[in-house]
Structures are given as C-alpha cells and as structure tokens.
Short mmCIF file of C-alpha atoms and ligand atoms in Angstrom, two decimals:
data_model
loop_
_atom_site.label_atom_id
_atom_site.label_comp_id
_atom_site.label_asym_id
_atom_site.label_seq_id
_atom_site.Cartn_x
_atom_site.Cartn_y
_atom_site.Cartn_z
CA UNK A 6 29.42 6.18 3.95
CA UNK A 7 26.47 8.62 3.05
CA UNK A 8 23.76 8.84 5.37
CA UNK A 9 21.51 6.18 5.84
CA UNK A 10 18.12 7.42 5.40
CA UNK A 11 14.44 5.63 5.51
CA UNK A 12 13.66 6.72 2.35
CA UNK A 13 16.24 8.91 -0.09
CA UNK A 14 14.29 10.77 -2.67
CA UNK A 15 17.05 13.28 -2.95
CA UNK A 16 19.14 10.89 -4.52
CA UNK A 17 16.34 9.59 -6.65
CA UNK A 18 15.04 12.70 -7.90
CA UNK A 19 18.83 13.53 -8.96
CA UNK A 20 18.38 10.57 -11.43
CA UNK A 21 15.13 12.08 -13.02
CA UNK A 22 15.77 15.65 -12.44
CA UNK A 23 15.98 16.97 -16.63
CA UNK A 24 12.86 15.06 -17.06
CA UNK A 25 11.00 16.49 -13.39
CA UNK A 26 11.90 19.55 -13.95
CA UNK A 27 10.79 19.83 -17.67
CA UNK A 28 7.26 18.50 -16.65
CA UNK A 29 7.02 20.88 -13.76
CA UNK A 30 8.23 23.80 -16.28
CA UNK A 31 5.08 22.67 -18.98
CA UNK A 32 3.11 22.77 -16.33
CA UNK A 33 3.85 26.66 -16.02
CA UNK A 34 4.15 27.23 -19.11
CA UNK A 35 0.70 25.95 -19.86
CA UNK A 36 -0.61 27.26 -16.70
CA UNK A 37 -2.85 24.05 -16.81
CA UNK A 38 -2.67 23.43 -12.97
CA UNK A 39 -5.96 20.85 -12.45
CA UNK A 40 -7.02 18.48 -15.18
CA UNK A 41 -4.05 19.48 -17.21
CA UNK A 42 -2.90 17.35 -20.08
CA UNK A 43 0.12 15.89 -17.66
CA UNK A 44 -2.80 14.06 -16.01
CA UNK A 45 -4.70 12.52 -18.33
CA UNK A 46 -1.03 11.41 -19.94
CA UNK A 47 -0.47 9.90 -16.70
CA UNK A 48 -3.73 8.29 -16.53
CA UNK A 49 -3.49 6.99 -19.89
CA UNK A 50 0.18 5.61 -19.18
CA UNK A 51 -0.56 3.96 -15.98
CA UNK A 52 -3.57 2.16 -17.33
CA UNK A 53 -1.08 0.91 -19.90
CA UNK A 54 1.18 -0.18 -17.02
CA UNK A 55 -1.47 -1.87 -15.38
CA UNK A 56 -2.93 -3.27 -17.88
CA UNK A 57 -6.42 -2.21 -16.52
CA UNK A 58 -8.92 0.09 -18.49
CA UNK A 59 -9.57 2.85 -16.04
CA UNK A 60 -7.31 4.46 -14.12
CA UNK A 61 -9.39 7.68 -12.46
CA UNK A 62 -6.59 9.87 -10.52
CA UNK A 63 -7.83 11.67 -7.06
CA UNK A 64 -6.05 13.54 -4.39
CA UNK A 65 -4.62 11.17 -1.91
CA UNK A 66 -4.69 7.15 -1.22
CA UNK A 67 -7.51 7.76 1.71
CA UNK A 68 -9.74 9.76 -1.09
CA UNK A 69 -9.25 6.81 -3.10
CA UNK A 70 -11.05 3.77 -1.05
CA UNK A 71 -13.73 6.43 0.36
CA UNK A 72 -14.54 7.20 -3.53
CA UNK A 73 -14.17 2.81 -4.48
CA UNK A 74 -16.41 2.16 -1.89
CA UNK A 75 -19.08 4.88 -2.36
CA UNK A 76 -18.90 4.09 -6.07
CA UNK A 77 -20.05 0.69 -5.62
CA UNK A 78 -22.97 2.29 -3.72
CA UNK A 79 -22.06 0.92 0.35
CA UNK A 80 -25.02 1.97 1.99
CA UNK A 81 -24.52 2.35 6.05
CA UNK A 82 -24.80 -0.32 8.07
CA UNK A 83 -22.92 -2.97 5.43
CA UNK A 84 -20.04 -4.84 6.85
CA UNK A 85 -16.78 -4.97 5.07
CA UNK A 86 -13.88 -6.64 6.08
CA UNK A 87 -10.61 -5.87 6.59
CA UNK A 88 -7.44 -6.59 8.40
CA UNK A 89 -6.45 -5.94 11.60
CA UNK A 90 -2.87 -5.76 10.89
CA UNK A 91 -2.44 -2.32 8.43
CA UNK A 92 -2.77 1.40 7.83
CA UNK A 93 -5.69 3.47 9.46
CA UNK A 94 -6.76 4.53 6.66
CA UNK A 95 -8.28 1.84 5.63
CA UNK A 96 -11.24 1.11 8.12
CA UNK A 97 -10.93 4.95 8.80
CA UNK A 98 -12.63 5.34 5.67
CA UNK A 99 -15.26 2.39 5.96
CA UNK A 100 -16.03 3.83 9.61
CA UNK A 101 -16.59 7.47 7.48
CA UNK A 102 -18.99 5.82 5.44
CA UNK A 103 -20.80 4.53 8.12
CA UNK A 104 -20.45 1.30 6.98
CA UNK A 105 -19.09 -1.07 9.82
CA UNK A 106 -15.61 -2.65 9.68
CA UNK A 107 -15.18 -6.18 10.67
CA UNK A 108 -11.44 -6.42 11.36
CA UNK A 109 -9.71 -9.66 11.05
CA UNK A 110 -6.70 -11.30 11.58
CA UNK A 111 -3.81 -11.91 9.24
CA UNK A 112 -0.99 -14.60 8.09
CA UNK A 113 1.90 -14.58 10.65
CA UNK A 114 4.26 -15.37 7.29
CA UNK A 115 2.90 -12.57 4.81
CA UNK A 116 1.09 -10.46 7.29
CA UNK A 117 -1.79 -10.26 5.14
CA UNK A 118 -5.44 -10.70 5.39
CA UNK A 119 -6.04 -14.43 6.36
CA UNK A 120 -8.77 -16.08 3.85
CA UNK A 121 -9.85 -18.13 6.65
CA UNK A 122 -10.42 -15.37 9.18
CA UNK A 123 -12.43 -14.03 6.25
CA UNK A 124 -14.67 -17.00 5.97
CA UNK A 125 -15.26 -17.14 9.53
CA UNK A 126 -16.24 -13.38 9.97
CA UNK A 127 -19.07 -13.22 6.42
CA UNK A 128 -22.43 -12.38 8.08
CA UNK A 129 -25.58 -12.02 6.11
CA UNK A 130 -24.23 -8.09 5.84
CA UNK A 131 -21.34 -8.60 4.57
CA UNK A 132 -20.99 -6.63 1.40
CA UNK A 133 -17.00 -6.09 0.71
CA UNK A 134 -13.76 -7.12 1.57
CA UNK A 135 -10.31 -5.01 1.40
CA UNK A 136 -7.07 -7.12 1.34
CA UNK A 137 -4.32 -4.82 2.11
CA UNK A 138 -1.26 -5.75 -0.27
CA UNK A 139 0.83 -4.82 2.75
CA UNK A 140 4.58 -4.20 2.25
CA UNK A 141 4.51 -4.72 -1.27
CA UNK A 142 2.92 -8.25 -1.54
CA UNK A 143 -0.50 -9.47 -2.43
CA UNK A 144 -2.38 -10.82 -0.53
CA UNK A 145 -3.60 -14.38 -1.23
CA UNK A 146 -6.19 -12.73 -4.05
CA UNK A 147 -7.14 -16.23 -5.55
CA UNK A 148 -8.86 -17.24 -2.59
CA UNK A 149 -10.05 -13.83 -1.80
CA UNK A 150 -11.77 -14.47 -5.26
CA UNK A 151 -13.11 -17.47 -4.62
CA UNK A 152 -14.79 -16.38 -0.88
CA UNK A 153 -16.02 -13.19 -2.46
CA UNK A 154 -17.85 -14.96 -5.67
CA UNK A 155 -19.45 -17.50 -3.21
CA UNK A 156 -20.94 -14.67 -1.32
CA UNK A 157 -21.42 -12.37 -3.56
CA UNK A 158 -19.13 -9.94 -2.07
CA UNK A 159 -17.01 -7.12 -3.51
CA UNK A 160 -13.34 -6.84 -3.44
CA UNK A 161 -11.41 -3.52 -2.99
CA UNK A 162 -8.25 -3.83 -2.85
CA UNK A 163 -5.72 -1.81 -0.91
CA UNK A 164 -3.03 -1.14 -3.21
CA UNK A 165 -1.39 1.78 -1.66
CA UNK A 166 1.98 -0.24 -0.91
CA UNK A 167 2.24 -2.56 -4.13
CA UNK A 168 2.12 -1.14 -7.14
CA UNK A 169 4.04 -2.82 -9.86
CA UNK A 170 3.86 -6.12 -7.98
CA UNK A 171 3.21 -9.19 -10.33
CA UNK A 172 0.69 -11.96 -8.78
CA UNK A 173 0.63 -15.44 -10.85
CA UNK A 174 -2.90 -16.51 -10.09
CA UNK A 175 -4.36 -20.02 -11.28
CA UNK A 176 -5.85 -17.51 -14.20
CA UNK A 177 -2.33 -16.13 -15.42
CA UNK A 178 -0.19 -13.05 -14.17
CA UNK A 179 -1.79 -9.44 -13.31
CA UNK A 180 -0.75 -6.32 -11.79
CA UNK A 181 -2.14 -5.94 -7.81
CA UNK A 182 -4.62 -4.05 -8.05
CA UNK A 183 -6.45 -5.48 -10.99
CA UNK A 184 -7.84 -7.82 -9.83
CA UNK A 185 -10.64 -7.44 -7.70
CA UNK A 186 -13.60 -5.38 -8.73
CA UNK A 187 -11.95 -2.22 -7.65
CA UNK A 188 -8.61 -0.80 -6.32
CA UNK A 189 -7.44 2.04 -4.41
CA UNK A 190 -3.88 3.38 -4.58
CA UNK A 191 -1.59 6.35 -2.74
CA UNK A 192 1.24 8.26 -4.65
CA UNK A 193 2.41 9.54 -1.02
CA UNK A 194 5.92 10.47 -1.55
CA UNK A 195 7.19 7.60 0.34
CA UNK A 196 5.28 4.88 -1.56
CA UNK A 197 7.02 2.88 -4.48
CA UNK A 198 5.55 5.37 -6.91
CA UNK A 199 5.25 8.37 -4.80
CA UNK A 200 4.96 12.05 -6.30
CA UNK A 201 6.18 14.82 -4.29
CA UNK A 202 2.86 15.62 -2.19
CA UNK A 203 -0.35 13.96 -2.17
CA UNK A 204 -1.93 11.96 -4.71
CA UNK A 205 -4.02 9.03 -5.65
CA UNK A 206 -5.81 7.14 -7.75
CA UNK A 207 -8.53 4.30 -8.49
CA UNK A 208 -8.50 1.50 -10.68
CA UNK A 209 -11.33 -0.62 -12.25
CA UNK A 210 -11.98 -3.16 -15.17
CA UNK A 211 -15.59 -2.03 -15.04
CA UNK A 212 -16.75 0.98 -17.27
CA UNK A 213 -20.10 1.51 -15.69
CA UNK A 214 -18.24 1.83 -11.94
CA UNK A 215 -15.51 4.08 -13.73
CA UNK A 216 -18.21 6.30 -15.21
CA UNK A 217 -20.08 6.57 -11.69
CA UNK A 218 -16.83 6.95 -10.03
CA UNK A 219 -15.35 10.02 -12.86
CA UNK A 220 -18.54 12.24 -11.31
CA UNK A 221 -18.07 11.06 -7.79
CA UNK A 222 -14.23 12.64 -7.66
CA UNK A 223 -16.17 15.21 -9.45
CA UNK A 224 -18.89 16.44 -6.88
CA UNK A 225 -21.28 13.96 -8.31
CA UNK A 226 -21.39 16.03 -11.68
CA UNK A 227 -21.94 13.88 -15.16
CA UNK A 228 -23.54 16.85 -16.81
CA UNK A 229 -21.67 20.13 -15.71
CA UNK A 230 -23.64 21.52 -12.71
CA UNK A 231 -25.98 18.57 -12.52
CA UNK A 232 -25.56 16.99 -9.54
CA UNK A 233 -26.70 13.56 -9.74
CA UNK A 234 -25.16 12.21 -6.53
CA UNK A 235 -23.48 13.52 -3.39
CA UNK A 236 -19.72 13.65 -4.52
CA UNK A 237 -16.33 14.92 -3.06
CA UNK A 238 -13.51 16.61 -4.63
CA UNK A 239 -10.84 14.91 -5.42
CA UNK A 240 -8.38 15.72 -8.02
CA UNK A 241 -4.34 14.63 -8.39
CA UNK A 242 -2.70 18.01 -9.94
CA UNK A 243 -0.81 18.30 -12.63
CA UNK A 244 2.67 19.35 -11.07
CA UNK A 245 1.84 15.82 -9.64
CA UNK A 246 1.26 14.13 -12.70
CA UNK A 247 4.19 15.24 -14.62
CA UNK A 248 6.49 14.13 -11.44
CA UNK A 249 4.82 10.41 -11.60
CA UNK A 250 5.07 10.17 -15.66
CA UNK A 251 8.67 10.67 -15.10
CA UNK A 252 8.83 7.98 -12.06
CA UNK A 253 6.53 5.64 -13.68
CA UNK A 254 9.01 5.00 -16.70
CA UNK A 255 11.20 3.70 -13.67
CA UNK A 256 8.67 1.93 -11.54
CA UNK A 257 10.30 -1.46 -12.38
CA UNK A 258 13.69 -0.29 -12.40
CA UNK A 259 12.73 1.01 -8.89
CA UNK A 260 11.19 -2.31 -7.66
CA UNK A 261 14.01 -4.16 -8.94
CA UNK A 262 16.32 -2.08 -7.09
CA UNK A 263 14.06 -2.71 -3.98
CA UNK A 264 14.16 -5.79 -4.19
CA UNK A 265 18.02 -6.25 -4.80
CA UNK A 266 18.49 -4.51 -1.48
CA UNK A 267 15.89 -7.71 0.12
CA UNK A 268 18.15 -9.92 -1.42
CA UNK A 269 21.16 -8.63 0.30
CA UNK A 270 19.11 -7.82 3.32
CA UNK A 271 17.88 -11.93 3.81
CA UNK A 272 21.03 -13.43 2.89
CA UNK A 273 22.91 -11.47 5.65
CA UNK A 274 20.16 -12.09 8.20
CA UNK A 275 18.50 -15.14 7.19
CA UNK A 276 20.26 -17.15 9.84
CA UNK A 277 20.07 -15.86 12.72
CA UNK A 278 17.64 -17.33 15.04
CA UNK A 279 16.04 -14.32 16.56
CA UNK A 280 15.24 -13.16 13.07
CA UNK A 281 12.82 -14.22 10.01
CA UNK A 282 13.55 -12.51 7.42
CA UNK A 283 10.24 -11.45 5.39
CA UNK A 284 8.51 -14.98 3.54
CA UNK A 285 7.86 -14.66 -0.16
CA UNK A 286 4.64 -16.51 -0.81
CA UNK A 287 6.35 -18.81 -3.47
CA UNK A 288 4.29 -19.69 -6.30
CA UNK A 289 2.25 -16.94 -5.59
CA UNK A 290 3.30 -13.79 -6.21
CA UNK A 291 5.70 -11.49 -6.30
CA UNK A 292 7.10 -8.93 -3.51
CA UNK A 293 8.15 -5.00 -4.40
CA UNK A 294 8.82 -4.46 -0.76
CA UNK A 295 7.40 -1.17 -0.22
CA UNK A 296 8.97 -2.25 3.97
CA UNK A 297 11.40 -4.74 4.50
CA UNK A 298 10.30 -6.09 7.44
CA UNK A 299 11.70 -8.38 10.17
CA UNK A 300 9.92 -10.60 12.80
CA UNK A 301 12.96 -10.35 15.70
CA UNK A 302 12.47 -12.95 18.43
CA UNK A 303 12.58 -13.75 21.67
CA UNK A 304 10.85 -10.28 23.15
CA UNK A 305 14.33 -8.23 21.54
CA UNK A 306 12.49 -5.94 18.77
CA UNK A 307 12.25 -3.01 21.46
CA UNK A 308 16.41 -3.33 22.73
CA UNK A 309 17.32 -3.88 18.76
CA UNK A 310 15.28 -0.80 18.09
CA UNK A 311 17.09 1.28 20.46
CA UNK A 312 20.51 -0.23 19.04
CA UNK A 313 19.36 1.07 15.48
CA UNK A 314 19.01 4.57 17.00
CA UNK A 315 22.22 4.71 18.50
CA UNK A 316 24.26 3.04 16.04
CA UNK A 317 22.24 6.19 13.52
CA UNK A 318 20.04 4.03 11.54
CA UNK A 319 16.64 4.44 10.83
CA UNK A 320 14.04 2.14 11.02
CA UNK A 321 10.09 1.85 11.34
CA UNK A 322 7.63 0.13 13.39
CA UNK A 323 4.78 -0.76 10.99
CA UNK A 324 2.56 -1.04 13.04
CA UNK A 325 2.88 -0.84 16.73
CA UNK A 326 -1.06 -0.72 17.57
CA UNK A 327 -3.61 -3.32 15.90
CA UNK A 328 -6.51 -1.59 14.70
CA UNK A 329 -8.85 -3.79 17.04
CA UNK A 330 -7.11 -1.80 19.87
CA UNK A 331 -7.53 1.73 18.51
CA UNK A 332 -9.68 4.10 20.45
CA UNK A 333 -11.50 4.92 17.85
CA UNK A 334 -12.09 1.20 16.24
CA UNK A 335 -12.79 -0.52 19.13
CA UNK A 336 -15.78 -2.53 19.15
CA UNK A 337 -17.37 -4.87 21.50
CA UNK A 338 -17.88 -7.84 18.67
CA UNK A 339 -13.87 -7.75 18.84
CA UNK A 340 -12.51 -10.61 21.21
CA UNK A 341 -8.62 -10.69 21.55
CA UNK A 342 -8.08 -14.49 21.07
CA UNK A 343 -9.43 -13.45 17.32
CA UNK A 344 -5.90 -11.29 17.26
CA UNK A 345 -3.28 -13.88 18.14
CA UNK A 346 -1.39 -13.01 15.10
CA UNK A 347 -1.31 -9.73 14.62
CA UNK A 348 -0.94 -8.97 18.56
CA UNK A 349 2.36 -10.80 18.65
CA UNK A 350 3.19 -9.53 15.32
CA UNK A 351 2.84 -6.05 16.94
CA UNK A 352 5.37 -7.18 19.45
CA UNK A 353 7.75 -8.42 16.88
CA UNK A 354 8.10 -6.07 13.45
CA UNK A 355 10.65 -3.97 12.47
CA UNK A 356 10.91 -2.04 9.03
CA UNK A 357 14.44 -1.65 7.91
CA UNK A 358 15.79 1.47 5.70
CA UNK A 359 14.26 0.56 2.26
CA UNK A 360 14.14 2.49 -1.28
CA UNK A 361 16.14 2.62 -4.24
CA UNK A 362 18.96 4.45 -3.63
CA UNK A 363 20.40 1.72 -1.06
CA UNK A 364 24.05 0.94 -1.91
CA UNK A 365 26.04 -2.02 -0.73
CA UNK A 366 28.10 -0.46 2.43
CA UNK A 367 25.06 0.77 3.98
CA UNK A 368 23.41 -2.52 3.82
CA UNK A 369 26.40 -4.26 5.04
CA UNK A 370 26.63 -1.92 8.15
CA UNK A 371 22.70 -1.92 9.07
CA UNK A 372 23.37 -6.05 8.96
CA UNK A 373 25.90 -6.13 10.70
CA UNK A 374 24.88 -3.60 13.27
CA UNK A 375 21.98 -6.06 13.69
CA UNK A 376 23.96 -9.13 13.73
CA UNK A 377 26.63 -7.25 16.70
CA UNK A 378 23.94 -6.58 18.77
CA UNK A 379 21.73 -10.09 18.77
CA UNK A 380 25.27 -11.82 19.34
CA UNK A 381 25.91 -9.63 22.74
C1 PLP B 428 -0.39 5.12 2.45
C2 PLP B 428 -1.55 4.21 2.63
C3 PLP B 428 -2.87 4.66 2.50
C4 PLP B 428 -3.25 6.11 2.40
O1 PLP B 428 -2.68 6.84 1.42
P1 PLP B 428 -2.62 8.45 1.53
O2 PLP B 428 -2.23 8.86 0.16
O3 PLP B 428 -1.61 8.79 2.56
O4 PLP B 428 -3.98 8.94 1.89
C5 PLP B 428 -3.89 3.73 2.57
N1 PLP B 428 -3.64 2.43 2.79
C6 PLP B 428 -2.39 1.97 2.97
C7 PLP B 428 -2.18 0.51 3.21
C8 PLP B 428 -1.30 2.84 2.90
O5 PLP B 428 -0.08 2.37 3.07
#
C-alpha cells in the first residue's frame, strides 16, 4: 500500500507536471515575476469558472478578507459576525481592523454558521456577517441573504475551503463565493485549489467595490503614486498563477475525486453508532469536502485518535479550541451556554486523510482501522 498521507500533492503534481513545469519555465523566460501575464490569465479564467465578474488575486487567504472588509469601508468599532466554530483567520482579521467580532454558534449537522444564532446576535452595529463555507460546504447562504437584506448588512463570505462547490438556492445554482456581496478565498497548498505557496484572491459582482479594492491590494494607488487611501500589498505571483491555471482546468475533476473518496468513506462508516458520518445539507447544496470529517461518540475521538497514530494514519483535529475560548478572542459579552454546539463539537471532530490522490486500499484500511478499534 503507498503511504497514506493527509494531503498527497506529490502524486497530484505528477499528473500536471508537463503543463506546471511549462508555466513555471514562461515565467523565466519572460522574467515577468509580479503582475505577469500568467496572472491576469488566471484571473480571467477563474472569473470564467466562477461565473463572477471580478476576480482580484492577492497574496494569501488572510490578505484576502482584511482587503473585502476594508474595501467595503468597516470603520472600527462595527460588529461583524462570525462563527465560533472555524479558522483564526477569520476574526483575526476583523479584530486587525478594529472592528469587533461577535462570534456565534454553528449547526451541529453542517458545522456552519447557524442563521438563528445570527439573528439573535444583530445589534444596532452590526455591519457584516462572514459565513465560513467550512469543509467544503456552504453555509445556509439563502437565509444568510435574507437576515442580511433585512438589516442591511453585508455578507463576506469565507470561501477559503469551498471553491468549486455548487449551492442550489431558491434563485438557481451559483458557485460559493458568489453570492454574497463579497468573497475571500486561500490558494494555500493544502486547499482544493492550492498553488505551491501562498496565494489568494477576492471575488465580487460589484465593479465599484472591485475598482476600490484593485488600489487597495495596490497601496491605495488608482493613479500611479497617488495615494488615495491607506492600502497594503498584496499580490499572488506569477510562478503562482501559472501552477493554479494548470490546477484549475482540474478543479472539478479534483472535487469529484474528493468526493468519491466521501462516498466510500460514509458507506463504510455510516453505521456505526459512535460515528456520523459528515450530513450533506440535501436540497441545498453541494459538498467538495475540503475535510472529511467525523463526529465520533461517546467521549472516544481522543483514544480513536491515538489508534490512527499507531496504526500510521494521519488525521486532523479541525478545530480543537473554539474561537470564544482563544486568548486572544476572548471577550466578556461571550457566555458559554451561547457555545453548546461548537464546545461539544470540539470534543467530537476528527478530519480523516482527504485529497485526490486517495485510492481504494487505503480507504479500506483507514475504515477498517476505525471500525477494529470502536468494536474492541
Ligand atoms: C486557509 C483558511 C484561511 C486563510 O488562508 P491563508 O491563505 O492561509 O491565509 C482563511 N479562512 C479559512 C476558513 C481557511 O481555511
């Protein structure tokens, strides 16, 4: 059997290596290493993807909501919401800004944001709201839509783990991360369309926000060296781009490969009764399962965990600490009975090897390594 990794971009990259390499060689050739034409290609051929007309690229996922959320002009003080339940980077950035995050809590079934915890937490400074489409699923965007158009709230969503997701919302099907006023992504090499190093980008319907935000990733320059705002620098690089042109002609190929491996992954576990295997909100949308992640019962995540190690298999614990409980995020408006999902979710999660390169005898042995220990 070959080694079971978390994530095998070896054995990716030997699928795409001619047309890699080839990029990385124009890229030389040209010597066209920042705003080189392999970016703007890429720009132009993920907005295709998307179906969304602006996609501005930037240097990392974390660069990406800072620069949504200053583009729509968050002024310190404003509240935006997120959950509880995710990535730091998301309400480190907010906190950055000075703006305050209001955590919330999420669905036990979906583990995203909660539309109802949303409701409850809208003060008269409210200004934004950031589902997380976490583990490669939206998040429940029709009613986000609906709560943020009552209050006249902006929506940024967190797209960093779903791209290429489909959601069917009462208004037809879109790609995540098109939908709300603004979206941030990460091309971190371990995300579904990951380069190999940093990069990032920001998507919007609206041309006036994609004009301010094209001189915010550009130290607030519309005129070169006018500065009409305070700015950052932010740029994806080209050896970057030409790696995700290649990988973005395989982004559904690579989801659908993801998602055979769920498939294979549920059907094996499904009935056991100290596991749920991850929930697909039905009608909904659809998952790319950036993490396929278990809920294991019965207080036996930690002993499985240990299992996995011995038996060599990797795994992940996304995430072990709810934000609410960070050092640096705690705040005294946070009251724990708020948390009741996420702190038992903390308790319970376990990410299981996932990527494209998965073949059948490693999935069989990581299931039934599972299945031989919960038995004992
Ligand atoms: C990866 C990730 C980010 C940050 O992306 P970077 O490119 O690492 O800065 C933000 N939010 C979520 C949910 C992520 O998974």
């Amino acid at each position: 059997m070959k080694k079971i990794q978390m994530v095998d971009l070896k054995g990716q990259y030997e699928g795409i290596k001619n047309e890699v390499n080839q990029g990385i060689q124009e890229v030389l050739e040209e010597t066209s290493f920042i705003n080189g034409p392999h970016v703007h290609g890429f720009q132009k051929e993920l907005e295709e993807y998307l179906g969304v007309k602006h996609v501005i690229p930037c240097a990392n996922g974390t660069d990406a909501l800072q620069i949504a959320m200053m583009g729509l002009g968050l002024k310190p003080g404003d509240e935006v919401i997120t959950a509880d339940f995710t990535f730091a980077a998301t309400v480190e950035v907010i906190a950055l800004l000075q703006l305050t995050p209001v955590l919330v809590d999420v669905d036990p079934e979906t583990f995203n944001i909660d539309p109802e915890e949303i409701k409850k937490a809208i003060t008269p400074k409210t200004k934004a709201i950031v589902p997380v489409h976490l583990f490669g699923q939206t998040a429940d965007m029709d009613a986000i839509m609906e709560i943020a158009r009552e209050h006249d709230l902006y929506v940024i969503e967190d797209n960093a783990q779903a791209i290429g997701s489909n959601y069917h919302s009462k208004n037809g099907t879109s790609k995540a991360g098109t939908i709300g006023d603004i979206a941030a992504t990460s091309f971190f090499p371990s995300k579904n369309l990951g380069c190999y190093g940093d990069g990032g980008a920001i998507f919007t319907n609206n041309d006036e926000l994609a004009h301010t935000i094209r001189g915010i990733v550009n130290h607030g320059m519309y005129e070169r060296y006018h500065h009409d705002v305070v700015g950052v620098n932010s740029r994806l690089d080209s050896f970057q781009a030409a790696v995700l042109r290649a990988k973005l002609k395989n982004l559904d190929l690579y989801n659908e490969a993801r998602k055979e491996a769920a498939i294979k992954y549920t059907k094996a576990l499904q009935d056991h009764e100290d596991i749920i295997t991850p929930v697909r909100s039905g009608d909904c949308d659809t998952h790319v399962y950036h993490q396929y992640t278990l809920k294991i019962k019965n207080g036996k995540r930690d002993a499985l965990a240990k299992h996995l190690q011995e038996k060599g298999i990797p795994f992940g614990v996304y995430y072990p600490i709810p934000l609410h409980r960070q050092k640096a995020y705690v705040d005294d408006r946070y009251n724990e009975k708020d948390f009741t999902v996420t702190n038992k979710l903390v308790e319970e999660v376990i990410s299981l090897p996932m990527h494209t390169e998965l073949d059948d005898e490693q999935i069989d042995y990581i299931t039934a390594s599972i299945l031989d220990f919960l038995n004992k």
